[in-house]
XYZ file of N, CA and C in Angstrom:
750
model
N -25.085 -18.828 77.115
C -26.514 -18.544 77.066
C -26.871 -17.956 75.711
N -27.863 -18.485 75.130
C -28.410 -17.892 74.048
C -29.287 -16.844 73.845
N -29.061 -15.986 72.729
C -29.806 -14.782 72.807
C -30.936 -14.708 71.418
N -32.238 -14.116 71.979
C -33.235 -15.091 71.260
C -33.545 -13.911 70.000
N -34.174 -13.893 68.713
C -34.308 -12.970 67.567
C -34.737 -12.018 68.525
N -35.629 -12.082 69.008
C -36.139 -10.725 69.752
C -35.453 -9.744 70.045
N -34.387 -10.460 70.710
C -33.731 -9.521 71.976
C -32.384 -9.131 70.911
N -31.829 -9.619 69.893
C -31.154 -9.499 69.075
C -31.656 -8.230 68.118
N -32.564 -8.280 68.016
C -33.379 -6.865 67.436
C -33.505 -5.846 68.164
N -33.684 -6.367 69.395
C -33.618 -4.734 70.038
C -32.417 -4.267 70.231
N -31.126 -5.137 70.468
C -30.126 -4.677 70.700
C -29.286 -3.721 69.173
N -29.965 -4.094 67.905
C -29.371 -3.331 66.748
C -30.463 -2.758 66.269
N -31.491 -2.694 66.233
C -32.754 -2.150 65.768
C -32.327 -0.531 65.766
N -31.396 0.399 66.588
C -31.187 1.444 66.910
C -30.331 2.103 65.455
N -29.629 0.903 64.736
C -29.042 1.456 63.465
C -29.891 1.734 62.766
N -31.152 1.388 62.568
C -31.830 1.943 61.428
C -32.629 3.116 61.363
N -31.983 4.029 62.299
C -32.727 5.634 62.617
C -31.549 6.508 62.593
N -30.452 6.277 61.669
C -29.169 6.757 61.636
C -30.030 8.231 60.777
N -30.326 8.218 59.650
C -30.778 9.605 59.792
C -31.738 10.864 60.810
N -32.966 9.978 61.657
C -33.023 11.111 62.461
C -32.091 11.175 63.486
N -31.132 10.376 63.874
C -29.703 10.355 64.845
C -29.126 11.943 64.111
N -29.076 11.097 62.930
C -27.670 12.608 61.961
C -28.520 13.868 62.134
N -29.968 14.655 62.067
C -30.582 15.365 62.214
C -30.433 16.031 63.935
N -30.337 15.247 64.773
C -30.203 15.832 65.927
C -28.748 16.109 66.383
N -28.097 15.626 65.051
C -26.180 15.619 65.712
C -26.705 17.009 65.119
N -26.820 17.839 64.564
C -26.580 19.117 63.658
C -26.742 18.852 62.171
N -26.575 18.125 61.474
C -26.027 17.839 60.058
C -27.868 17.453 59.541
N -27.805 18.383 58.755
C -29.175 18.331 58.017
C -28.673 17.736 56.777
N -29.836 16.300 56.108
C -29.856 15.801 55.363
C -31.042 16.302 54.350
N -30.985 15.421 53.003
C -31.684 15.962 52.007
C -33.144 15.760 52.354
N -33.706 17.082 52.105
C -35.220 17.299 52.738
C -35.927 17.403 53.712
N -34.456 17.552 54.481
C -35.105 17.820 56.070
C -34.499 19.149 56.668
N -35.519 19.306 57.913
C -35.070 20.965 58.268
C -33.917 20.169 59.302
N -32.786 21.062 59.892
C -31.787 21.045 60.908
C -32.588 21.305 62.068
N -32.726 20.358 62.973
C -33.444 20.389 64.330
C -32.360 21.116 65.524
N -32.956 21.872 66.044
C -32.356 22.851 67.354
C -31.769 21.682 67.916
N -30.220 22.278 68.614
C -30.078 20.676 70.023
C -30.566 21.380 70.736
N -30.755 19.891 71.639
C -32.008 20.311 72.854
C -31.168 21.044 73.960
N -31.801 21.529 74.886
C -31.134 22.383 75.805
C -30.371 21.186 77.074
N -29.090 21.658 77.703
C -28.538 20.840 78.319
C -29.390 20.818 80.043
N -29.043 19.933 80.455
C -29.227 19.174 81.489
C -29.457 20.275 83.134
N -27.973 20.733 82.918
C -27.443 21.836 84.190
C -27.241 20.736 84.779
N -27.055 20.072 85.097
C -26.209 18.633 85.725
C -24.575 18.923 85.824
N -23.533 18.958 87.160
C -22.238 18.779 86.668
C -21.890 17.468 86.036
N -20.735 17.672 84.951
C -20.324 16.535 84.372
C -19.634 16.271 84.672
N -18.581 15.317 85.930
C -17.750 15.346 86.288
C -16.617 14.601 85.717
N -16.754 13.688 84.929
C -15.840 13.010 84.015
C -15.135 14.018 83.015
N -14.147 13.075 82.520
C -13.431 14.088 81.887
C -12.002 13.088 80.692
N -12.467 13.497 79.136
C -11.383 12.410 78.279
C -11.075 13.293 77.869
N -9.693 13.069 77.474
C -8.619 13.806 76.719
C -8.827 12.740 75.451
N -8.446 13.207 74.022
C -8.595 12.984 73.173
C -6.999 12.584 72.437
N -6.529 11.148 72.524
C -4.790 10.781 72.673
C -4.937 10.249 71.514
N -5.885 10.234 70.410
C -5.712 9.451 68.939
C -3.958 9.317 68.490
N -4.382 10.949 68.474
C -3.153 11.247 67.234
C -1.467 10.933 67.982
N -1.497 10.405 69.288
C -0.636 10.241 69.653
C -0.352 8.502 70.190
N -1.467 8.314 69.916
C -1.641 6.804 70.098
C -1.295 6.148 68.737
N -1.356 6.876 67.551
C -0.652 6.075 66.362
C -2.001 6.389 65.850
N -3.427 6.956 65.882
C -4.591 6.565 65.064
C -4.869 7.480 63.941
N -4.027 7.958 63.591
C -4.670 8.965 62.592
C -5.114 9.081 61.245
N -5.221 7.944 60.732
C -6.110 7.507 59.401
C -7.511 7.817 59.587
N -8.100 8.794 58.663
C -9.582 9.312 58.850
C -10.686 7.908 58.613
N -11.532 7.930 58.975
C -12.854 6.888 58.880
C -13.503 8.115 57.622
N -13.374 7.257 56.586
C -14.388 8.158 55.199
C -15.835 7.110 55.056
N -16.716 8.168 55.109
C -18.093 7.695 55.000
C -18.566 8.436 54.460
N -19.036 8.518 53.237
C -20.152 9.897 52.313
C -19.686 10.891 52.412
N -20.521 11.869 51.826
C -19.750 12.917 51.613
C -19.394 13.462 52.933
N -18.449 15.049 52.898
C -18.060 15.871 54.052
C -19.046 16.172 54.510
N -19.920 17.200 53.910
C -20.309 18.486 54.138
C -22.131 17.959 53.857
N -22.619 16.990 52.854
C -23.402 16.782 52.548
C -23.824 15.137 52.682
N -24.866 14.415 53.291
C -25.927 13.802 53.022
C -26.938 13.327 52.111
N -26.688 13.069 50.977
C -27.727 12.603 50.124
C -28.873 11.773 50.379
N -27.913 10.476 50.853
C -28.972 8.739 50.942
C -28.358 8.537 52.318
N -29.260 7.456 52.177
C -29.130 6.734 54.014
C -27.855 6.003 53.716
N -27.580 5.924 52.741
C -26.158 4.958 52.991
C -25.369 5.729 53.447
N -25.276 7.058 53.074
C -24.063 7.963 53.382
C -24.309 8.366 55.134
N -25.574 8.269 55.477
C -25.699 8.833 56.986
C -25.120 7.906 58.437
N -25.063 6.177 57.976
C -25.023 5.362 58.579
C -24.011 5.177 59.404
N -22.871 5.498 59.116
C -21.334 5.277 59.603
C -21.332 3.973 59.462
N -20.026 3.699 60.709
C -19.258 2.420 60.621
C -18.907 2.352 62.044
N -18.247 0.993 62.239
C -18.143 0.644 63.834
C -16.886 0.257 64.023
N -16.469 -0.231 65.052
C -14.766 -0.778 65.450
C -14.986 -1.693 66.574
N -14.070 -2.516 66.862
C -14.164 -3.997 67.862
C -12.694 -3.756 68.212
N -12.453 -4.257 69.469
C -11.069 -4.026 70.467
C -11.303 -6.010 70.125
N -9.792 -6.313 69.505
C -9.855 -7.515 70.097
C -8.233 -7.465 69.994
N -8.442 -8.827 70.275
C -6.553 -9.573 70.941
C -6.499 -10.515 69.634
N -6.398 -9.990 68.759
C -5.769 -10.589 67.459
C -4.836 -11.685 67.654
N -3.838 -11.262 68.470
C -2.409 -12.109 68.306
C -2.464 -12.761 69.668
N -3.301 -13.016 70.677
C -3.095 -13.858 71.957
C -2.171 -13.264 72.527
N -1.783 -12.240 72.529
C -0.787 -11.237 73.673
C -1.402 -10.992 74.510
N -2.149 -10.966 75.141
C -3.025 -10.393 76.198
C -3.483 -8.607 76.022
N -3.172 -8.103 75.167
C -3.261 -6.369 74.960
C -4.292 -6.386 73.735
N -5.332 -5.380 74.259
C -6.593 -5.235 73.339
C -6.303 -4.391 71.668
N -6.111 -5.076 71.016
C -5.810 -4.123 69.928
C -7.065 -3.847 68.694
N -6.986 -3.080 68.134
C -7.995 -2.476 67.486
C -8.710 -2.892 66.127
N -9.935 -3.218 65.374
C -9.933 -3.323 64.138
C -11.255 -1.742 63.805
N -10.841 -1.009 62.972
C -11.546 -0.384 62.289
C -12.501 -0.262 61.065
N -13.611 -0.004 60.970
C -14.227 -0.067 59.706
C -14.044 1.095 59.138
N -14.745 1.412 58.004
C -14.587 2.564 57.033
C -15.510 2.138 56.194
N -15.688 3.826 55.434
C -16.674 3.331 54.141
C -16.024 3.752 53.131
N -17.112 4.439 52.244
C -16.270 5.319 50.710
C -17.079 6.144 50.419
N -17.256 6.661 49.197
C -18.160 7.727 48.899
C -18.579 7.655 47.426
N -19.511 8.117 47.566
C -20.618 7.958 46.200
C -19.612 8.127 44.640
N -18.639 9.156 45.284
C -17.786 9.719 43.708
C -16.808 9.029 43.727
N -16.257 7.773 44.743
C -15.383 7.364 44.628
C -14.021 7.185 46.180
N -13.350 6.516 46.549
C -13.021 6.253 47.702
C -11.665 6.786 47.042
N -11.299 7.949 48.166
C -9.850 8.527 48.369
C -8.585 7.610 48.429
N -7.854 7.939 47.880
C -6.744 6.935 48.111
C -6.379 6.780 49.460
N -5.873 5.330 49.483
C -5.314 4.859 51.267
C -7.076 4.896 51.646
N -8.052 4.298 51.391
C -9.097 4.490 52.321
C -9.309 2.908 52.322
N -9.428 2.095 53.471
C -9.242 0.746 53.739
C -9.947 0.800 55.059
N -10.655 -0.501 55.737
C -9.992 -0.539 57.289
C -9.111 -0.962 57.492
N -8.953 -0.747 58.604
C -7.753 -0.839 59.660
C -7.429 -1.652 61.072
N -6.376 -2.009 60.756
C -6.425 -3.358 61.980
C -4.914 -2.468 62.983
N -4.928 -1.911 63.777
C -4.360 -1.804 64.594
C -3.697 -2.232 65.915
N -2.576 -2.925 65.892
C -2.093 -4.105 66.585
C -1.568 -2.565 68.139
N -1.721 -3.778 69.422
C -1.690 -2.670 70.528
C 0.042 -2.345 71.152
N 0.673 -1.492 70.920
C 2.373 -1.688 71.657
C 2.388 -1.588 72.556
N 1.927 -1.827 73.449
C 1.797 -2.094 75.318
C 2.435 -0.794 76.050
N 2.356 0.256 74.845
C 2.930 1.533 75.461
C 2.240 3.048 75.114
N 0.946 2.319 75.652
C -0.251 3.476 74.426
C -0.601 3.920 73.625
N 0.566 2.800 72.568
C 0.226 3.246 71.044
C -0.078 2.370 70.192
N -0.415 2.568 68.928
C -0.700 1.177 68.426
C -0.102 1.154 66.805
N 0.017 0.359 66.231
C 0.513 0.526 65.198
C -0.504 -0.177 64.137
N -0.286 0.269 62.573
C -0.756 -0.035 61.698
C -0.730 -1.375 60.926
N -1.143 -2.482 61.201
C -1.109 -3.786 60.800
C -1.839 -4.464 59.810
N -2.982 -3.518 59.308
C -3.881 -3.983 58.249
C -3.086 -4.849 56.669
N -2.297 -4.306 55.806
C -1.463 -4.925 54.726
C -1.057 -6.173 55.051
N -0.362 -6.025 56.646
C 0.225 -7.064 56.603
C -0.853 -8.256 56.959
N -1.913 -8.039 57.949
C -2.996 -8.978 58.254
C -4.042 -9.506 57.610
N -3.734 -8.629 56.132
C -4.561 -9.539 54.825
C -5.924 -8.685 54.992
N -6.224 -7.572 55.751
C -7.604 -6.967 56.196
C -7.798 -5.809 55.235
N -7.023 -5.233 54.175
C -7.417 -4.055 53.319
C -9.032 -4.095 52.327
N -9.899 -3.650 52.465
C -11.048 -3.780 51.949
C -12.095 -2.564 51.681
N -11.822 -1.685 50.745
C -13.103 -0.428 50.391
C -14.671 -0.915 50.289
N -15.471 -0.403 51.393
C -16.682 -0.742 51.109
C -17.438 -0.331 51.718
N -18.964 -0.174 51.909
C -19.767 0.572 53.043
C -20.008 -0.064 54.160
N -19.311 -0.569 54.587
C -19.052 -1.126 56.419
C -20.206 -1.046 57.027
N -20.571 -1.467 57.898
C -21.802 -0.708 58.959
C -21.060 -1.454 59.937
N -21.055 -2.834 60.499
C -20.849 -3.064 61.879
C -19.887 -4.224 62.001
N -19.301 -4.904 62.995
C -18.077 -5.900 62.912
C -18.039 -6.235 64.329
N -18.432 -7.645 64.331
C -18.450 -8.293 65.434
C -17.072 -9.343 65.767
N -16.846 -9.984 66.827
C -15.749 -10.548 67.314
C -15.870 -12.088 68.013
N -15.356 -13.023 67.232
C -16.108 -14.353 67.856
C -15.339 -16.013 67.292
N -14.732 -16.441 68.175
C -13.845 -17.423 67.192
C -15.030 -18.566 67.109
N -15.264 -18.564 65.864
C -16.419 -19.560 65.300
C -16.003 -20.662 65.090
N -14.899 -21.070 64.643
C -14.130 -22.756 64.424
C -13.240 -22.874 65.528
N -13.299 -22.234 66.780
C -13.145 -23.143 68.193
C -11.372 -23.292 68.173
N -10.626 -22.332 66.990
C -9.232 -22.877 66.858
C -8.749 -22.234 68.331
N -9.068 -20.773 69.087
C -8.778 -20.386 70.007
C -7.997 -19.306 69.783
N -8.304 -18.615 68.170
C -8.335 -17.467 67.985
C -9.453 -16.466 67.376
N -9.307 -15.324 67.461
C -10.462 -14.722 67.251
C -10.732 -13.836 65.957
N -11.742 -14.553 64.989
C -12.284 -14.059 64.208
C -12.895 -12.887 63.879
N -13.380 -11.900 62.782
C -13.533 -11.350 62.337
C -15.108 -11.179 61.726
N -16.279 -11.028 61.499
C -17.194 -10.507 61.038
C -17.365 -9.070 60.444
N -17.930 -8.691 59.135
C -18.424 -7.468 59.004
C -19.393 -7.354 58.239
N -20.588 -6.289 58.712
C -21.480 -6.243 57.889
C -21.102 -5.202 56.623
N -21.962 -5.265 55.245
C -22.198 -4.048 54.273
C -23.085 -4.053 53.703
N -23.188 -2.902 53.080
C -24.379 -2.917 51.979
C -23.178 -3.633 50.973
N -23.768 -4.540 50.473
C -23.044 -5.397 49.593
C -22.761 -6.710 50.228
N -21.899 -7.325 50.117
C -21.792 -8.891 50.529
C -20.893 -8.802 51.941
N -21.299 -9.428 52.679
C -20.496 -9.494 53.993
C -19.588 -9.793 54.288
N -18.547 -9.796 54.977
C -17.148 -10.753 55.255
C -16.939 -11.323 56.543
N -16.690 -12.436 56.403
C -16.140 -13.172 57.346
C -14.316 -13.241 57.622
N -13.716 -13.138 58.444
C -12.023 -12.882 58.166
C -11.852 -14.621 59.366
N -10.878 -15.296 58.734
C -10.885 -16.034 59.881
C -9.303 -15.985 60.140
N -8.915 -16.244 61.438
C -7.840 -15.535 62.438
C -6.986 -16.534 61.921
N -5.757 -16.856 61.390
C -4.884 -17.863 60.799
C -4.084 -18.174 62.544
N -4.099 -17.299 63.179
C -2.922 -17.387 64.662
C -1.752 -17.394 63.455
N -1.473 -16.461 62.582
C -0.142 -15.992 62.616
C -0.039 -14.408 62.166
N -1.407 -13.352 63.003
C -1.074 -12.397 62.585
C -2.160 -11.947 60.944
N -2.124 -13.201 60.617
C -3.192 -13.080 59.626
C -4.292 -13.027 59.516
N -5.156 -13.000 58.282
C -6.238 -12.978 58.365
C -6.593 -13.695 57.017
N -7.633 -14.690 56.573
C -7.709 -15.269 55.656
C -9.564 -14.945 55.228
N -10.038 -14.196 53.950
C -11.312 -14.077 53.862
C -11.979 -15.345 53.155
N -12.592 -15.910 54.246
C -13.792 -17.457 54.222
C -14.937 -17.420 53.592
N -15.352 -15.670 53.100
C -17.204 -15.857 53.405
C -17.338 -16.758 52.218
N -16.877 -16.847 51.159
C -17.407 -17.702 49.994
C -17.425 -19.508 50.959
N -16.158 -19.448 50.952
C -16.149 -21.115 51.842
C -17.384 -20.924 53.028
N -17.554 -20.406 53.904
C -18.420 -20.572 54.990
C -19.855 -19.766 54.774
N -20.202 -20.043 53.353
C -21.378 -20.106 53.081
C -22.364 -18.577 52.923
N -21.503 -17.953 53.438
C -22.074 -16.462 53.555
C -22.161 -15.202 52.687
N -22.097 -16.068 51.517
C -21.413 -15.208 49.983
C -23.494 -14.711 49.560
N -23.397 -13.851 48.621
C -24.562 -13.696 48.259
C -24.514 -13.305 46.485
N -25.298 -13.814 45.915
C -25.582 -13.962 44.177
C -25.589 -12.435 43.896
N -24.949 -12.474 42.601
C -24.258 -11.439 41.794
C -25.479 -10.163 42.001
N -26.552 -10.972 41.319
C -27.772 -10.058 41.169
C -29.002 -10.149 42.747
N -27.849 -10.105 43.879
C -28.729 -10.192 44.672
C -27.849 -9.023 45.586
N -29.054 -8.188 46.679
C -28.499 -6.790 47.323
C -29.104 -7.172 48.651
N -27.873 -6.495 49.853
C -28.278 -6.808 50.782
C -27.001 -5.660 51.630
N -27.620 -5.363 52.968
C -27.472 -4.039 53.365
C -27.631 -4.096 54.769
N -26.350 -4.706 55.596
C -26.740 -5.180 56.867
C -25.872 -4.717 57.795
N -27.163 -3.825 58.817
C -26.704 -2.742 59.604
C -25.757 -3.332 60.602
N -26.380 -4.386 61.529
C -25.289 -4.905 62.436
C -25.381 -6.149 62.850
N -24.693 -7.091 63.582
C -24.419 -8.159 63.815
C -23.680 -8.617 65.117
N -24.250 -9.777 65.056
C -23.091 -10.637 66.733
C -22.965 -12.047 66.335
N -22.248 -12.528 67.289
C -21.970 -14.347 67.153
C -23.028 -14.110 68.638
N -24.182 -14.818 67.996
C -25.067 -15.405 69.199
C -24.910 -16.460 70.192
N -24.741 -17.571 69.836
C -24.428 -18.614 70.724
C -22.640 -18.950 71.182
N -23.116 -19.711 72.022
C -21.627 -20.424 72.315
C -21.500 -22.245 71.728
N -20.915 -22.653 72.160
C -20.460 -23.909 71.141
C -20.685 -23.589 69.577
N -21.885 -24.175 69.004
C -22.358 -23.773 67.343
C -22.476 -22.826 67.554
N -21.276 -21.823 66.355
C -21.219 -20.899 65.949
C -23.163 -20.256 65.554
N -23.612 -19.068 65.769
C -24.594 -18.514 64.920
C -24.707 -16.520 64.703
N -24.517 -16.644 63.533
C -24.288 -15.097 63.021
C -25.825 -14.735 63.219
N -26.013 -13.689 63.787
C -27.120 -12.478 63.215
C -26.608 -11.659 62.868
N -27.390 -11.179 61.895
C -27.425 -10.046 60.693
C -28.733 -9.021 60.836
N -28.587 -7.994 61.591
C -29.898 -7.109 61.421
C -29.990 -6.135 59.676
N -31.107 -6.556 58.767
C -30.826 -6.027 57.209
C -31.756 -4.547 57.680
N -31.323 -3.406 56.849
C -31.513 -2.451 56.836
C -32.990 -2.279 55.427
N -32.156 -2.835 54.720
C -33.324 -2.838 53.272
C -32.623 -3.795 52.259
N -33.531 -4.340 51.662
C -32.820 -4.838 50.118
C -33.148 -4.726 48.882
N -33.563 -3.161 49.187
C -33.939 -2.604 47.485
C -32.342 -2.524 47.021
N -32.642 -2.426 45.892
C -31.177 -2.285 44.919
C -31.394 -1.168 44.513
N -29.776 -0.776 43.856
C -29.553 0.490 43.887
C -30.688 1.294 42.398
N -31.128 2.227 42.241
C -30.213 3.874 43.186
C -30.612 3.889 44.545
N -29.935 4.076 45.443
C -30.024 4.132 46.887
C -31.335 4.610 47.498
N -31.940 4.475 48.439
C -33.057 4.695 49.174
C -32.340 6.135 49.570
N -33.302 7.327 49.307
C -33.239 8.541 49.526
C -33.419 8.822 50.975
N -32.579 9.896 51.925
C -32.400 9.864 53.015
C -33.784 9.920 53.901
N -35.040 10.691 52.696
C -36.636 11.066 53.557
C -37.330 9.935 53.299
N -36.679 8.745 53.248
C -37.466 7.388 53.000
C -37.334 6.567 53.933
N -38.510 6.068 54.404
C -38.647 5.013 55.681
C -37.521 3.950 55.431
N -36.639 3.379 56.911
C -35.723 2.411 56.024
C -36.632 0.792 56.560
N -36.415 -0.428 56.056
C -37.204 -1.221 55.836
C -36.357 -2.665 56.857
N -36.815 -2.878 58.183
C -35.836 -3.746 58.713
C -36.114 -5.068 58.326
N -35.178 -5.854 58.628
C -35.674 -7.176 58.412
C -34.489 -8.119 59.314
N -34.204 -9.299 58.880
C -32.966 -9.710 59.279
C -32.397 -11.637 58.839
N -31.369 -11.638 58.788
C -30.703 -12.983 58.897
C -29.881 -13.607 59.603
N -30.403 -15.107 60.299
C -29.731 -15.411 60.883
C -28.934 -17.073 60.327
N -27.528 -16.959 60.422
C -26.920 -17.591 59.664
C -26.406 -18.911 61.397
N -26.669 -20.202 61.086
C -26.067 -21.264 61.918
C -24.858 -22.002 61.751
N -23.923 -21.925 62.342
C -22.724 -22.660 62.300
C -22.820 -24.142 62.436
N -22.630 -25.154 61.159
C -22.956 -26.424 61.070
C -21.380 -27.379 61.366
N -21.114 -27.731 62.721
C -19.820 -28.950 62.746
C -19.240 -28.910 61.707
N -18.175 -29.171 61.315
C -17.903 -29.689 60.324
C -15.800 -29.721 60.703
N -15.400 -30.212 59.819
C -13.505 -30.903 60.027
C -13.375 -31.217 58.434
N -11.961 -30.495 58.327
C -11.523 -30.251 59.437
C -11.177 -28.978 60.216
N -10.801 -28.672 61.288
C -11.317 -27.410 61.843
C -10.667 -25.911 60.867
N -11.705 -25.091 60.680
C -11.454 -23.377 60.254
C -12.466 -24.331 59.236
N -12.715 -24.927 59.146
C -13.662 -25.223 57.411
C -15.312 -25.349 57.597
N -15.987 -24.583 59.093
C -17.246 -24.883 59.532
C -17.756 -23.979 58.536
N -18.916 -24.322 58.282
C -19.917 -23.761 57.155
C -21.278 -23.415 57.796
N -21.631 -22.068 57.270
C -22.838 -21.346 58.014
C -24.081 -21.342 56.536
N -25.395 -21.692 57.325
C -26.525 -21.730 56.677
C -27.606 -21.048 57.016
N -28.020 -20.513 56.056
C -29.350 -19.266 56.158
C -30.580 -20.001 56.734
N -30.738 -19.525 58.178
C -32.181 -20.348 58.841
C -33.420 -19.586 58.392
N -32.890 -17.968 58.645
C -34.137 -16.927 58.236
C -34.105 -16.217 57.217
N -35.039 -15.606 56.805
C -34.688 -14.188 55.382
C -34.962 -13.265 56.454
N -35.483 -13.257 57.176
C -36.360 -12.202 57.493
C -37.096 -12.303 58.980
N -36.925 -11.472 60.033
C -37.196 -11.817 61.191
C -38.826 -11.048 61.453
């Protein structure tokens, strides 16, 4: 079943209020006051997670802007993660995004592809799966687009997007130039989140955040939505389908 621009907007439309989000987590950004949290519920909570990262194998930090400080909306936005089955084992294993920071990205700061050991832990697979990449991440969807019957890779950024396509050996091979999704030197684009919409023909949405170019849109500045949606055109032989820009702008 297909899912129509509309309803595709409402479902990511929610990334582009990442700064008054960051204002009500606690974390006051530039030019704004720190808003009280609101008072709780009095509701029992009866659920209950233990927190098994660091024993599950996850302990590589997610770096996004600064620590302590907020400048621009780029720094407020975060990044996202997708559970998929990389290798057709049947066990959900992990891919991580990450960003960097205005002064420069810490060493070892990459995402991360975390393969699952069927024993609650997971291990570190990114080097070897061809997935190492510094950049401002926002979102990463999951969707085998050339029908091989493994599962692909999407990610959005401020900057040019990536497509990863699944080799089925563990690998990962980056397509976006081949599958059409590359964007011109002197051209900026800043895209909060994304899905594979249809079934059979592949089709990417892209919800865009803004496409002013840099210096960055200051955190007390309206952010500007828009969006693209990219169509998966047939093509052989298979992994070589090519995607074309239907919209600029929704």
């Amino acid at each position: 079943m297909g899912i129509s621009r509309r309803r595709m907007l409402s479902y990511l439309c929610a990334s582009a209020f990442a700064p008054r989000l960051l204002a009500q987590s606690g974390m006051a950004s530039r030019g704004l006051t720190q808003r009280p949290r609101p008072a709780t519920s009095g509701r029992p909570f009866v659920a209950h997670f233990t927190d098994v990262a660091a024993s599950a194998g996850l302990i590589a930090p997610v770096i996004y802007g600064g620590v302590d400080r907020k400048d621009y909306i780029l720094e407020a936005d975060g990044c996202g993660c997708a559970f998929i089955d990389y290798d057709n084992d049947g066990w959900m294993d992990i891919f991580l995004l990450t960003g960097t920071r205005l002064t420069g990205a810490p060493p070892g700061t990459t995402n991360r592809l975390y393969k699952n050991n069927r024993d609650g832990s997971f291990t570190d697979v990114t080097e070897k799966g061809g997935l190492q990449h510094v950049g401002w991440a926002n979102s990463v969807c999951v969707g085998d687009y050339n029908n091989d019957g493994n599962e692909d890779i999407f990610c959005t950024y401020y900057g040019e997007n990536k497509l990863y396509r699944n080799n089925g050996d563990g690998t990962f091979t980056d397509v976006t130039v081949q599958a059409g999704l590359s964007i011109a030197s002197d051209e900026y684009s800043w895209g909060a989140g994304s899905g594979f919409l249809n079934g059979g023909t592949a089709t990417i949405g892209v919800l865009n955040i803004t496409d002013r170019a840099p210096p960055f849109v200051a955190s007390s500045e309206p952010s500007v939505l828009g969006g693209t949606n990219y169509d998966g055109a047939n093509a052989s032989p298979l992994g070589r389908l090519v995607f074309i820009q239907l919209s600029k702008r929704w």
